[in-house]
């Protein structure tokens, strides 16, 4: 068998020549040609790939500055507030880049915006984590930003007391990464989304911008640290800085395009409006009001509820009014405090549902009473809240909730 196989093998590789001799045909020529073809094919493939890589493409609208067009980076632009801000900016003809890691935001909100503004050069979405310094540097290197609106942050007081390190990392550390990129690339304006939680529980109401900042929970502390970094940096920078400390956000886009859709696993930490709507839809058996023994009129916490449409309007006004080498710090609120019990009654009327309410002990990290004095932002930026009817704001939000029972997945 062995000799037979060898004979067959030799037969395939020999050819009869003149003189009756057998000559073994060399494979070298065939192999060389195969290798040449392979190399040429791979080279062509590499050239095609490189030409489609960002560094080899011709400059896009987002990568170059354009006279008369302001390019704004909106961090956290897939989130509740960030997506509403992006919508307003796009309506006002700004060029917008959204950066979000979608840990709290919704890709569905981005898709809504892309559907509304499909024109080239208007809106782009970049999936990235601001904690990744290399990714952030790449984003700033490949885009020509005129301004940054920094919304991206975890933002639940209760959760911050349970997992404080997450909040210091996500808020304070990530803001440092953004700030370093802003500095390296000489971005002209920074609008920072801060919070009234930096004030803690002041002895005197209403809160003004010079009220001492003594935060009492990790969320407020992390935001204050981020503010301090920005303020220290601004002392030796030409950048225009605006810090907006806003209060409790409610409502949604009046035209029903966007709304609030927190992740299901975060419902217990979410805003009171979300809990009210969940109770009204039967997602949860009832509403839990935590704390009835505060030193307030009815024993429940008092808050200043600001409609998200008013809030993004304040951000746009801040962007327009920001001046080089100047820092503006403003409270963004209605100037009127409402108790949790008042809020619940307004929610019942807005939804038409007699929501079951359970009164429980206080939640760690909460404070009794917080509401703003918006006189400074009215004086400097000519801004004041317009949507101040609590029930009406909740009715608008409820309309979106009813048509999107599963959030953006309903679309």
CSV table of C-alpha atoms in Angstrom, one decimal:
chain,number,residue,atom,x,y,z
A,1,UNK,CA,0.0,0.0,0.0
A,2,UNK,CA,2.8,2.3,0.8
A,3,UNK,CA,4.6,1.9,-2.5
A,4,UNK,CA,1.3,2.3,-4.4
A,5,UNK,CA,0.5,5.6,-2.7
A,6,UNK,CA,4.0,6.9,-3.4
A,7,UNK,CA,3.7,6.0,-7.0
A,8,UNK,CA,0.4,7.8,-7.3
A,9,UNK,CA,1.9,10.8,-5.6
A,10,UNK,CA,4.8,10.9,-7.9
A,11,UNK,CA,2.6,10.5,-10.8
A,12,UNK,CA,0.8,13.7,-10.0
A,13,UNK,CA,4.0,15.7,-9.8
A,14,UNK,CA,6.0,14.5,-12.8
A,15,UNK,CA,5.8,15.0,-16.4
A,16,UNK,CA,7.5,12.9,-19.2
A,17,UNK,CA,10.4,14.8,-20.9
A,18,UNK,CA,12.5,14.1,-24.0
A,19,UNK,CA,15.0,11.4,-23.5
A,20,UNK,CA,12.8,9.2,-21.4
A,21,UNK,CA,13.6,10.9,-18.1
A,22,UNK,CA,11.0,11.9,-15.4
A,23,UNK,CA,11.4,15.5,-14.0
A,24,UNK,CA,9.8,16.7,-10.7
A,25,UNK,CA,7.9,19.9,-11.5
A,26,UNK,CA,8.8,22.8,-9.0
A,27,UNK,CA,5.9,24.4,-7.0
A,28,UNK,CA,7.9,27.6,-6.3
A,29,UNK,CA,6.4,29.5,-9.2
A,30,UNK,CA,2.8,28.7,-8.2
A,31,UNK,CA,3.4,29.4,-4.5
A,32,UNK,CA,5.0,32.8,-5.3
A,33,UNK,CA,2.1,33.9,-7.5
A,34,UNK,CA,-0.4,32.9,-4.7
A,35,UNK,CA,1.5,34.9,-2.2
A,36,UNK,CA,1.6,37.9,-4.4
A,37,UNK,CA,-2.1,37.7,-5.0
A,38,UNK,CA,-2.7,37.4,-1.2
A,39,UNK,CA,-0.5,40.4,-0.4
A,40,UNK,CA,-2.1,42.6,-3.1
A,41,UNK,CA,-5.6,41.6,-1.8
A,42,UNK,CA,-4.7,42.4,1.8
A,43,UNK,CA,-3.0,45.7,0.9
A,44,UNK,CA,-6.1,46.7,-1.0
A,45,UNK,CA,-8.3,45.8,2.0
A,46,UNK,CA,-6.1,47.8,4.4
A,47,UNK,CA,-6.2,50.9,2.1
A,48,UNK,CA,-10.1,50.7,2.0
A,49,UNK,CA,-10.2,50.4,5.8
A,50,UNK,CA,-7.8,53.2,6.4
A,51,UNK,CA,-9.7,55.5,4.0
A,52,UNK,CA,-12.8,54.9,6.1
A,53,UNK,CA,-11.0,55.5,9.4
A,54,UNK,CA,-11.7,59.0,11.0
A,55,UNK,CA,-8.2,60.3,10.5
A,56,UNK,CA,-8.4,59.5,6.7
A,57,UNK,CA,-11.8,60.9,6.0
A,58,UNK,CA,-12.3,64.4,4.8
A,59,UNK,CA,-13.3,66.8,7.6
A,60,UNK,CA,-16.9,66.6,8.6
A,61,UNK,CA,-19.2,69.5,9.7
A,62,UNK,CA,-18.5,68.4,13.3
A,63,UNK,CA,-14.7,68.5,13.0
A,64,UNK,CA,-14.4,72.0,11.7
A,65,UNK,CA,-15.4,75.4,13.0
A,66,UNK,CA,-18.0,77.2,10.9
A,67,UNK,CA,-18.8,80.9,11.1
A,68,UNK,CA,-22.3,81.5,12.4
A,69,UNK,CA,-22.7,78.0,13.8
A,70,UNK,CA,-22.1,77.1,17.4
A,71,UNK,CA,-21.2,73.5,18.1
A,72,UNK,CA,-22.2,72.3,21.5
A,73,UNK,CA,-21.2,69.1,23.2
A,74,UNK,CA,-24.0,67.8,25.4
A,75,UNK,CA,-22.7,65.2,27.9
A,76,UNK,CA,-25.5,63.0,29.2
A,77,UNK,CA,-27.6,64.1,26.2
A,78,UNK,CA,-29.5,60.8,26.2
A,79,UNK,CA,-30.8,61.4,29.7
A,80,UNK,CA,-34.0,63.1,30.8
A,81,UNK,CA,-32.7,66.7,31.1
A,82,UNK,CA,-29.9,66.4,28.6
A,83,UNK,CA,-32.2,65.2,25.8
A,84,UNK,CA,-34.5,68.1,26.4
A,85,UNK,CA,-31.6,70.5,26.3
A,86,UNK,CA,-30.4,68.9,23.0
A,87,UNK,CA,-33.9,69.3,21.6
A,88,UNK,CA,-33.9,73.0,22.4
A,89,UNK,CA,-30.4,73.6,21.1
A,90,UNK,CA,-31.3,71.9,17.8
A,91,UNK,CA,-34.5,73.9,17.5
A,92,UNK,CA,-32.4,77.0,17.9
A,93,UNK,CA,-30.1,75.9,15.1
A,94,UNK,CA,-27.1,74.9,17.2
A,95,UNK,CA,-24.9,72.0,16.0
A,96,UNK,CA,-25.1,69.3,18.7
A,97,UNK,CA,-22.9,66.3,19.6
A,98,UNK,CA,-24.3,64.0,22.3
A,99,UNK,CA,-22.0,61.9,24.3
A,100,UNK,CA,-23.5,59.3,26.6
A,101,UNK,CA,-22.7,55.8,27.9
A,102,UNK,CA,-26.4,55.0,28.2
A,103,UNK,CA,-26.1,53.8,31.8
A,104,UNK,CA,-28.9,56.1,32.7
A,105,UNK,CA,-29.8,57.6,29.4
A,106,UNK,CA,-32.0,56.2,26.6
A,107,UNK,CA,-31.0,55.5,23.0
A,108,UNK,CA,-34.6,56.0,22.2
A,109,UNK,CA,-34.4,59.6,23.1
A,110,UNK,CA,-31.4,60.0,20.7
A,111,UNK,CA,-33.4,58.3,17.9
A,112,UNK,CA,-36.3,60.7,18.4
A,113,UNK,CA,-33.9,63.7,18.0
A,114,UNK,CA,-32.2,62.1,15.0
A,115,UNK,CA,-35.6,61.7,13.4
A,116,UNK,CA,-36.5,65.3,14.1
A,117,UNK,CA,-33.2,66.7,12.8
A,118,UNK,CA,-31.9,64.3,10.1
A,119,UNK,CA,-30.0,66.9,8.1
A,120,UNK,CA,-26.2,66.3,7.8
A,121,UNK,CA,-24.1,68.3,10.3
A,122,UNK,CA,-26.9,68.9,12.8
A,123,UNK,CA,-26.7,66.1,15.3
A,124,UNK,CA,-24.3,63.3,16.1
A,125,UNK,CA,-24.3,60.7,18.9
A,126,UNK,CA,-21.1,59.2,20.3
A,127,UNK,CA,-21.3,56.3,22.7
A,128,UNK,CA,-18.6,56.8,25.3
A,129,UNK,CA,-17.9,56.8,29.0
A,130,UNK,CA,-16.5,60.1,30.4
A,131,UNK,CA,-14.4,58.1,32.8
A,132,UNK,CA,-12.3,56.9,29.9
A,133,UNK,CA,-9.8,59.7,29.4
A,134,UNK,CA,-8.5,58.3,26.1
A,135,UNK,CA,-12.0,58.1,24.7
A,136,UNK,CA,-12.7,61.7,25.8
A,137,UNK,CA,-9.5,63.0,24.3
A,138,UNK,CA,-10.3,61.3,21.0
A,139,UNK,CA,-13.8,62.9,21.0
A,140,UNK,CA,-12.3,66.4,21.6
A,141,UNK,CA,-9.5,65.8,19.0
A,142,UNK,CA,-11.9,64.8,16.3
A,143,UNK,CA,-14.6,67.6,16.9
A,144,UNK,CA,-14.5,71.3,17.0
A,145,UNK,CA,-16.5,72.3,20.0
A,146,UNK,CA,-17.4,75.9,20.8
A,147,UNK,CA,-19.1,75.0,24.1
A,148,UNK,CA,-19.8,72.2,26.5
A,149,UNK,CA,-23.0,71.6,28.4
A,150,UNK,CA,-22.0,69.1,31.1
A,151,UNK,CA,-25.1,67.2,32.3
A,152,UNK,CA,-23.8,63.6,32.6
A,153,UNK,CA,-24.0,62.4,36.2
A,154,UNK,CA,-25.7,60.0,38.4
A,155,UNK,CA,-28.3,62.0,40.4
A,156,UNK,CA,-30.2,60.2,43.1
A,157,UNK,CA,-29.7,61.4,46.7
A,158,UNK,CA,-30.8,58.1,48.2
A,159,UNK,CA,-28.6,56.1,46.0
A,160,UNK,CA,-25.6,58.3,46.8
A,161,UNK,CA,-25.9,57.5,50.5
A,162,UNK,CA,-25.8,53.7,49.6
A,163,UNK,CA,-23.0,53.9,47.1
A,164,UNK,CA,-21.0,57.1,47.7
A,165,UNK,CA,-17.9,56.1,45.8
A,166,UNK,CA,-19.9,55.7,42.6
A,167,UNK,CA,-21.0,59.3,43.0
A,168,UNK,CA,-17.5,60.7,43.6
A,169,UNK,CA,-16.2,58.8,40.7
A,170,UNK,CA,-19.0,59.5,38.3
A,171,UNK,CA,-19.5,63.2,39.2
A,172,UNK,CA,-16.2,64.5,40.5
A,173,UNK,CA,-13.7,62.4,38.7
A,174,UNK,CA,-15.5,62.4,35.4
A,175,UNK,CA,-15.9,66.2,35.5
A,176,UNK,CA,-12.1,66.4,36.0
A,177,UNK,CA,-11.6,64.4,32.8
A,178,UNK,CA,-14.0,66.7,30.9
A,179,UNK,CA,-12.4,69.8,32.3
A,180,UNK,CA,-8.9,68.7,31.3
A,181,UNK,CA,-10.1,68.1,27.7
A,182,UNK,CA,-11.8,71.4,27.7
A,183,UNK,CA,-8.6,73.1,28.8
A,184,UNK,CA,-6.3,71.2,26.3
A,185,UNK,CA,-8.6,72.1,23.4
A,186,UNK,CA,-9.4,75.6,24.4
A,187,UNK,CA,-13.1,75.3,24.4
A,188,UNK,CA,-14.6,78.7,24.8
A,189,UNK,CA,-17.6,78.0,27.0
A,190,UNK,CA,-18.6,75.6,29.8
A,191,UNK,CA,-22.1,75.4,31.2
A,192,UNK,CA,-22.1,73.1,34.2
A,193,UNK,CA,-25.2,71.4,35.5
A,194,UNK,CA,-25.1,71.6,39.2
A,195,UNK,CA,-27.7,71.2,42.0
A,196,UNK,CA,-29.3,72.9,45.0
A,197,UNK,CA,-28.0,69.8,46.9
A,198,UNK,CA,-24.7,71.6,47.3
A,199,UNK,CA,-26.4,74.0,49.8
A,200,UNK,CA,-27.4,71.2,52.1
A,201,UNK,CA,-30.0,72.4,54.6
A,202,UNK,CA,-29.6,76.1,55.0
A,203,UNK,CA,-30.8,77.9,58.1
A,204,UNK,CA,-32.5,80.6,56.1
A,205,UNK,CA,-34.9,80.5,53.1
A,206,UNK,CA,-35.1,81.3,50.3
A,207,UNK,CA,-31.7,80.2,49.0
A,208,UNK,CA,-29.5,82.8,47.3
A,209,UNK,CA,-26.3,82.1,45.4
A,210,UNK,CA,-24.1,83.3,48.3
A,211,UNK,CA,-25.9,80.9,50.8
A,212,UNK,CA,-23.1,78.8,52.3
A,213,UNK,CA,-22.7,75.4,50.6
A,214,UNK,CA,-22.8,72.7,53.3
A,215,UNK,CA,-24.0,69.6,51.5
A,216,UNK,CA,-25.2,66.7,53.6
A,217,UNK,CA,-25.2,63.8,51.2
A,218,UNK,CA,-22.6,62.4,48.7
A,219,UNK,CA,-24.5,63.6,45.7
A,220,UNK,CA,-24.3,67.2,46.9
A,221,UNK,CA,-20.7,66.8,48.1
A,222,UNK,CA,-19.6,65.4,44.7
A,223,UNK,CA,-21.3,68.2,42.8
A,224,UNK,CA,-19.7,70.8,45.1
A,225,UNK,CA,-16.2,69.3,44.5
A,226,UNK,CA,-16.8,69.5,40.8
A,227,UNK,CA,-17.8,73.1,41.1
A,228,UNK,CA,-14.7,73.9,43.1
A,229,UNK,CA,-12.5,72.3,40.4
A,230,UNK,CA,-14.2,74.4,37.7
A,231,UNK,CA,-13.9,77.6,39.8
A,232,UNK,CA,-10.2,77.0,40.5
A,233,UNK,CA,-9.4,76.3,36.9
A,234,UNK,CA,-11.3,79.4,35.7
A,235,UNK,CA,-9.1,81.7,37.8
A,236,UNK,CA,-6.3,81.3,35.2
A,237,UNK,CA,-8.4,80.7,32.1
A,238,UNK,CA,-10.1,82.7,29.4
A,239,UNK,CA,-13.0,80.3,29.3
A,240,UNK,CA,-16.5,81.6,30.0
A,241,UNK,CA,-18.1,79.5,32.8
A,242,UNK,CA,-21.7,79.2,33.9
A,243,UNK,CA,-22.8,77.1,36.9
A,244,UNK,CA,-26.5,76.4,37.2
A,245,UNK,CA,-27.8,75.1,40.5
A,246,UNK,CA,-31.2,73.9,39.9
A,247,UNK,CA,-33.9,72.4,42.0
A,248,UNK,CA,-36.4,69.6,41.6
A,249,UNK,CA,-37.1,68.9,37.9
A,250,UNK,CA,-40.5,67.8,36.6
A,251,UNK,CA,-42.5,67.9,33.4
A,252,UNK,CA,-41.6,66.9,29.8
A,253,UNK,CA,-41.6,68.3,26.3
A,254,UNK,CA,-45.0,70.0,25.7
A,255,UNK,CA,-45.2,68.6,22.2
A,256,UNK,CA,-44.9,65.0,23.6
A,257,UNK,CA,-41.7,64.1,21.8
A,258,UNK,CA,-39.5,63.4,24.9
A,259,UNK,CA,-40.2,62.4,28.5
A,260,UNK,CA,-38.6,60.9,31.6
A,261,UNK,CA,-37.9,57.1,31.4
A,262,UNK,CA,-35.6,55.9,34.2
A,263,UNK,CA,-34.2,52.4,34.2
A,264,UNK,CA,-36.6,50.0,35.9
A,265,UNK,CA,-33.9,49.0,38.5
A,266,UNK,CA,-33.6,52.6,39.6
A,267,UNK,CA,-37.3,53.3,40.2
A,268,UNK,CA,-36.9,53.2,44.0
A,269,UNK,CA,-34.3,56.0,43.8
A,270,UNK,CA,-36.0,58.1,41.2
A,271,UNK,CA,-37.9,61.4,41.2
A,272,UNK,CA,-41.2,61.7,43.1
A,273,UNK,CA,-43.0,62.4,39.8
A,274,UNK,CA,-41.8,59.0,38.4
A,275,UNK,CA,-43.0,57.3,41.5
A,276,UNK,CA,-46.4,59.0,41.3
A,277,UNK,CA,-46.9,58.0,37.6
A,278,UNK,CA,-45.8,54.4,38.4
A,279,UNK,CA,-48.4,54.3,41.1
A,280,UNK,CA,-51.1,55.8,38.9
A,281,UNK,CA,-50.3,53.2,36.1
A,282,UNK,CA,-50.3,50.3,38.6
A,283,UNK,CA,-46.6,49.5,38.1
A,284,UNK,CA,-46.2,49.8,41.9
A,285,UNK,CA,-49.0,49.3,44.5
A,286,UNK,CA,-48.8,52.8,45.8
A,287,UNK,CA,-46.7,55.8,46.6
A,288,UNK,CA,-44.3,55.9,49.5
A,289,UNK,CA,-43.8,59.3,51.2
A,290,UNK,CA,-40.7,59.1,53.3
A,291,UNK,CA,-40.7,61.5,56.3
A,292,UNK,CA,-43.7,63.2,57.9
A,293,UNK,CA,-42.0,64.8,60.9
A,294,UNK,CA,-40.0,67.6,59.3
A,295,UNK,CA,-40.3,71.1,60.6
A,296,UNK,CA,-42.6,72.2,57.7
A,297,UNK,CA,-46.2,73.2,57.4
A,298,UNK,CA,-47.5,69.6,56.9
A,299,UNK,CA,-44.5,67.6,58.1
A,300,UNK,CA,-43.3,66.6,54.7
A,301,UNK,CA,-40.3,67.9,52.7
A,302,UNK,CA,-40.7,71.2,50.8
A,303,UNK,CA,-39.1,71.5,47.4
A,304,UNK,CA,-38.9,74.0,44.5
A,305,UNK,CA,-40.2,72.2,41.4
A,306,UNK,CA,-38.9,73.5,38.1
A,307,UNK,CA,-40.3,72.4,34.8
A,308,UNK,CA,-37.7,70.9,32.5
A,309,UNK,CA,-38.7,73.2,29.6
A,310,UNK,CA,-37.9,76.2,31.8
A,311,UNK,CA,-34.7,74.6,33.0
A,312,UNK,CA,-33.3,74.1,29.5
A,313,UNK,CA,-34.3,77.6,28.6
A,314,UNK,CA,-32.1,78.8,31.5
A,315,UNK,CA,-29.2,76.8,30.0
A,316,UNK,CA,-29.6,78.3,26.6
A,317,UNK,CA,-29.8,81.8,28.1
A,318,UNK,CA,-26.6,81.0,30.1
A,319,UNK,CA,-24.9,79.8,26.9
A,320,UNK,CA,-25.8,83.0,25.1
A,321,UNK,CA,-24.8,85.3,27.9
A,322,UNK,CA,-21.5,83.6,28.9
A,323,UNK,CA,-18.5,85.9,28.7
A,324,UNK,CA,-14.8,85.1,28.5
A,325,UNK,CA,-12.9,85.2,31.8
A,326,UNK,CA,-16.1,85.4,33.7
A,327,UNK,CA,-18.0,83.0,35.9
A,328,UNK,CA,-21.7,83.1,36.5
A,329,UNK,CA,-23.4,81.2,39.2
A,330,UNK,CA,-27.2,81.0,39.3
A,331,UNK,CA,-30.0,79.3,41.1
A,332,UNK,CA,-32.7,78.0,38.7
A,333,UNK,CA,-36.0,77.6,40.4
A,334,UNK,CA,-39.5,79.1,40.7
A,335,UNK,CA,-38.9,80.7,44.0
A,336,UNK,CA,-41.8,78.9,45.5
A,337,UNK,CA,-41.7,75.8,47.8
A,338,UNK,CA,-44.3,73.0,47.6
A,339,UNK,CA,-44.6,70.2,50.1
A,340,UNK,CA,-44.6,66.5,49.1
A,341,UNK,CA,-48.2,66.2,50.2
A,342,UNK,CA,-49.1,69.1,47.9
A,343,UNK,CA,-47.2,67.4,45.1
A,344,UNK,CA,-49.1,64.1,45.7
A,345,UNK,CA,-52.5,65.9,45.5
A,346,UNK,CA,-51.4,67.7,42.3
A,347,UNK,CA,-50.4,64.3,40.8
A,348,UNK,CA,-53.7,62.7,41.7
A,349,UNK,CA,-55.5,65.5,39.9
A,350,UNK,CA,-53.2,65.4,36.9
A,351,UNK,CA,-53.6,61.6,36.5
A,352,UNK,CA,-57.2,61.3,37.6
A,353,UNK,CA,-56.1,58.4,39.8
A,354,UNK,CA,-56.7,58.2,43.6
A,355,UNK,CA,-53.1,57.0,44.3
A,356,UNK,CA,-52.6,55.0,47.5
A,357,UNK,CA,-50.0,56.7,49.7
A,358,UNK,CA,-48.0,55.1,52.5
A,359,UNK,CA,-46.1,57.3,54.9
A,360,UNK,CA,-42.8,56.0,56.0
A,361,UNK,CA,-39.8,57.1,58.1
A,362,UNK,CA,-37.3,59.6,56.7
A,363,UNK,CA,-34.9,58.7,53.9
A,364,UNK,CA,-31.2,59.2,54.7
A,365,UNK,CA,-29.6,62.4,53.3
A,366,UNK,CA,-32.9,64.3,52.8
A,367,UNK,CA,-33.4,67.8,54.0
A,368,UNK,CA,-36.6,69.5,55.2
A,369,UNK,CA,-37.0,72.6,53.1
A,370,UNK,CA,-35.3,73.9,50.0
A,371,UNK,CA,-36.5,76.6,47.6
A,372,UNK,CA,-34.8,79.3,45.6
A,373,UNK,CA,-34.6,83.0,45.2
A,374,UNK,CA,-34.3,83.4,41.4
A,375,UNK,CA,-33.8,87.2,41.5
A,376,UNK,CA,-30.1,87.0,40.3
A,377,UNK,CA,-30.8,85.0,37.2
A,378,UNK,CA,-33.7,87.3,36.3
A,379,UNK,CA,-31.5,90.3,36.7
A,380,UNK,CA,-28.5,89.0,34.8
A,381,UNK,CA,-29.9,86.6,32.2
A,382,UNK,CA,-33.5,87.9,32.0
A,383,UNK,CA,-34.8,84.5,32.8
A,384,UNK,CA,-37.7,83.5,34.9
A,385,UNK,CA,-39.8,80.3,35.1
A,386,UNK,CA,-42.9,80.3,33.0
A,387,UNK,CA,-44.4,76.9,33.6
A,388,UNK,CA,-45.1,77.2,37.3
A,389,UNK,CA,-48.4,75.5,37.6
A,390,UNK,CA,-47.5,72.2,39.3
A,391,UNK,CA,-50.6,70.3,38.1
A,392,UNK,CA,-50.2,71.4,34.5
A,393,UNK,CA,-46.6,70.4,34.3
A,394,UNK,CA,-47.6,67.0,35.7
A,395,UNK,CA,-50.4,66.7,33.2
A,396,UNK,CA,-48.0,67.2,30.3
A,397,UNK,CA,-45.6,64.6,31.8
A,398,UNK,CA,-48.5,62.2,32.4
A,399,UNK,CA,-49.6,62.4,28.8
A,400,UNK,CA,-46.2,61.2,27.7
A,401,UNK,CA,-46.2,58.4,30.3
A,402,UNK,CA,-49.5,57.1,29.2
A,403,UNK,CA,-48.4,56.9,25.5
A,404,UNK,CA,-45.1,55.4,26.5
A,405,UNK,CA,-45.9,52.9,29.2
A,406,UNK,CA,-42.5,51.1,28.6
A,407,UNK,CA,-40.5,54.3,28.1
A,408,UNK,CA,-38.9,54.8,24.7
A,409,UNK,CA,-39.3,51.1,24.0
A,410,UNK,CA,-43.0,51.9,23.5
A,411,UNK,CA,-42.0,53.8,20.3
